[in-house]
Structures are given as C-alpha cells and as structure tokens.
Amino acid sequence: MMRFSGRFRSALIIGLQGIRSRKTRTLLSMVSLFLGVLAVVVVQAGASIAERALLADMELQRGLDGTKVMNMAPQPQLSEIIMGTVPGRDDAVAVVGVSAIIGEPGVRPVNPNASPFDEIGYYGAPMFCDENGNCREQTPAEAGPEGQAIEVRLTALTGDVRKFRPFRASAGQWLDFDSLPMMAPRLVLNKEAAKGFERYKVPAEMRVPGASANLTPQIIGVIDDGDYQPRAYVRMDEMANWIPATKLIDPAMGELNVLMTASTPVEQVLTSKLKAINAEPYVELINSRKEQEKELSLMRLIFLAMAGLVLLIGVAGILNVGLATVGERVEEFALRRAVGTPRALLAGIVLAETLITGLLTAALAIAVSAAALKGIVLLAGDSQPFLQGVVFPWDAGVAGVIAGLIAGVLGGFVPAIRAAGIPIATVMRA
C-alpha cells in the first residue's frame, strides 16, 4: 500500500511540474475541454432549476407533496358536515368556491363566467342554473346591460390554506384567521383578478348568489396562486355573516374540497359522515414529484446526451494535445525508463497531467456557471418568482467534477499507454 502511495505521489508531483512547464499546451487543453464540461454543468443546473419551477407551479395549483385532497360533488347538505368538522383545525382546511360579481349592481360582467381578462368570451355566454343544477344560457334580459363589473371565483376558506398550497405574496397581506370576523369581508385577489381591477374601475359592491344583501368587500392583498382564472380568497366565517351555510355551497357552479395532512383523523370522520348521506368522496394523495419523475428524467437524459457530445469534442482536443506532448517527450520518458522508472509510473504521470487539467477545467466551468446563475437571479428574480432564493445546485457541481475526471481519463488513456510503451533504446538513438 505504501509503495502504491509513493508512486501515486510521484506521478502527481511530476504531473504538476509538467503542467507548469507547458502552460500553453495546458491552456489549449483546458479551452478544448471547457465548453464540454460547462455544457454538462449547465444542463444539470438547468434541469434542477426546471424541475423546481415545474414542481413550484404544481404546488400552487394542486398542493404540496404529501397533501391529501378530498373532493366531493357540491350538495347543500354537505355544508353542515363540513362546517361541523373542519373549522378550527390546523390539519385540514375546507375550500368552497362560488361565483361572485364585483361592481355595478344589475349589470353584465365584462368577463362572463370568470373568464381570464385576455380571453374574454372563451368560456361562452353567461349561464343560469337552477337549484337542481340544470343550466342554460342566459337571455339578454337575464344577463343585464353592459356595465362596470367583473366576475371572479370567490373561494371561501376555513383556515390558512398556505400550509398546503404555498401561495406567493405579490402585494398587501394575506387573510388573518386569528382575528374576529368582520362584516365587510376581506378579500385577497390572485394576479389575474388584480389585472381586472387595474383595467376596469368598478365600485366596491359584491353580489353572491344566496346572500341576504350585496356586500362591501375590502381588498387587502394580491397573491400568485398559479390559477389563470380571476379568483378572490375570503374567510368562510366572514361570508357566513351574509350567506347561510346551506346556501354557500352551489350545487351547479360550486367547488368543494378539503385539504388535509396525511395523518389527520379528519379524513375518517368526514368519510363516515358523507357515506351516511350517500355522498361518496374521492381522496387523492398529492405526489407531483413522482408523477413527473419519468418526464423529468427523460428531459434530463436528452440534454445530458447533447452535453455529452460537446464533452466528447473536448476529450478529442485533450487527446490530441496529450499525444503531441508525449511525442515531444519521447527522450524524457525513455531516459526515465533507463534509470528504472516503472511503466505504470510513466502512464501515471501522463494521466495525472490530464486529470489535473480536467479538474481545473471543471472548477473553472463550475465557477462561471455559479456566477452566471447568481447574475440571472439578481436580474430576473423579481419577475420570475421561482428564481427567488435559488442557489447553485450541488448536483451540478458534482456532475461537473465527474465530467472533468472522465474527460481527463479518456483524453489521457491513449497518451499514457503510448508513454508507457516507449522502449529504453530510444534514449540510445537520441
């Protein structure tokens, strides 16, 4: 073991001396290899950031991995079960969605059916639905005249849903569930709804089906929830001041689900109560990373294959430089053989030079990539929320080091064999 350690140390020292004495050739090797290693590092870092961005958007819309979502068809009799089980708990949040129109009373909203403001009319004409869920297109008289009003999906919450769906704050503040409910409901808009309030000047008057009177909401903040529809979030207890619990759930156009932790007893309690009234819930466990694993792996492999081709070009460059260097040092290697240097040590000297060159190139590529990523975060972090707090991924650095080592071995293997095969007689001919 000591003998091997001594040879390794000798090869390393002589290799460093060879690099220092041939700076120009070392620089040429690094230039030819730099782009290949940089491509591997960039692809690995880009794949990690793309995975983060994809999962971040899915977390906004569906929920964090490990969250259980109980979906059920909206029915009026469900309201008492939900309100009697979920409110006040930290391990579950009920989410009830209804339609709401904010603006002038008795007029048709500018975006019927809560259409995105850049796609008005995409969801068709305004609809009328009776208590049995039968829907039809509204007549012009039922829709009302054109006016200054916008339609949103009003989402009532029993608690802070951000523990399950990590909304990103854009302006203002989020709903405070620890304070007493107010008669004027506080609303937090998503970015699409905020776009509508910027474009249209509408009065602060909100009408919700089933409410005893039109409400005067208070807009306190804006968040990014990943939804393309205009949506407003409100405390359910503040809506209960105006709408009876039996009317809050709209069987025709409503939304109803419960977000829970994986180990909460709420799931079993709700399931038992719902089955008692012949309502069959559907429970889904959110596992976005596993669901997207194949797509993410395929994307990573495709880009790594492309980076591998660039790396092979760099390996060819370091191979050519290595062969040229060995050709110039034939007499040196023959002389070393004449004084008793083993062939393995000669091969180790050449491999040590290429490995050191590969590691230096990898370090340079990693440093450039990390600096570039930091610059991108500083310049575009505000406009791209998923970039906020992004740091250079360690797996990209590891990939760069591995790529540098592989390139050093592949680029130095043939020159090392050629150096080890130089006969002692060559020094006699010199």
PDB file of N, CA and C in Angstrom, residues 40 99 131 229 231 242 334 338 367 388:
ATOM      1  N   VAL A  40     -22.149  20.232 -19.523  1.00  0.00           N
ATOM      2  CA  VAL A  40     -22.661  19.273 -18.541  1.00  0.00           C
ATOM      3  C   VAL A  40     -23.162  19.994 -17.297  1.00  0.00           C
ATOM      4  N   SER A  99     -69.414  31.612  -7.443  1.00  0.00           N
ATOM      5  CA  SER A  99     -69.257  32.735  -8.360  1.00  0.00           C
ATOM      6  C   SER A  99     -69.636  34.027  -7.655  1.00  0.00           C
ATOM      7  N   GLU A 131     -81.791  25.307  -8.920  1.00  0.00           N
ATOM      8  CA  GLU A 131     -81.371  24.614  -7.715  1.00  0.00           C
ATOM      9  C   GLU A 131     -81.029  23.147  -7.974  1.00  0.00           C
ATOM     10  N   GLN A 229     -57.705  31.747 -13.913  1.00  0.00           N
ATOM     11  CA  GLN A 229     -58.989  32.411 -13.742  1.00  0.00           C
ATOM     12  C   GLN A 229     -58.885  33.469 -12.658  1.00  0.00           C
ATOM     13  N   ARG A 231     -59.637  35.036  -9.348  1.00  0.00           N
ATOM     14  CA  ARG A 231     -60.110  34.388  -8.128  1.00  0.00           C
ATOM     15  C   ARG A 231     -59.837  35.297  -6.928  1.00  0.00           C
ATOM     16  N   TRP A 242     -73.339  36.721   5.888  1.00  0.00           N
ATOM     17  CA  TRP A 242     -74.244  37.166   4.826  1.00  0.00           C
ATOM     18  C   TRP A 242     -74.942  36.018   4.106  1.00  0.00           C
ATOM     19  N   ALA A 334      11.970   7.847 -22.238  1.00  0.00           N
ATOM     20  CA  ALA A 334      12.941   6.764 -22.439  1.00  0.00           C
ATOM     21  C   ALA A 334      14.051   6.823 -21.404  1.00  0.00           C
ATOM     22  N   ALA A 338      15.179   4.171 -18.587  1.00  0.00           N
ATOM     23  CA  ALA A 338      16.551   3.683 -18.475  1.00  0.00           C
ATOM     24  C   ALA A 338      17.057   3.705 -17.049  1.00  0.00           C
ATOM     25  N   ALA A 367     -17.345  27.537 -11.533  1.00  0.00           N
ATOM     26  CA  ALA A 367     -17.297  28.926 -11.064  1.00  0.00           C
ATOM     27  C   ALA A 367     -18.035  29.853 -12.026  1.00  0.00           C
ATOM     28  N   GLN A 388     -36.400  33.111  -7.013  1.00  0.00           N
ATOM     29  CA  GLN A 388     -36.075  33.732  -5.739  1.00  0.00           C
ATOM     30  C   GLN A 388     -35.514  32.691  -4.779  1.00  0.00           C
TER      31      GLN A 388
END
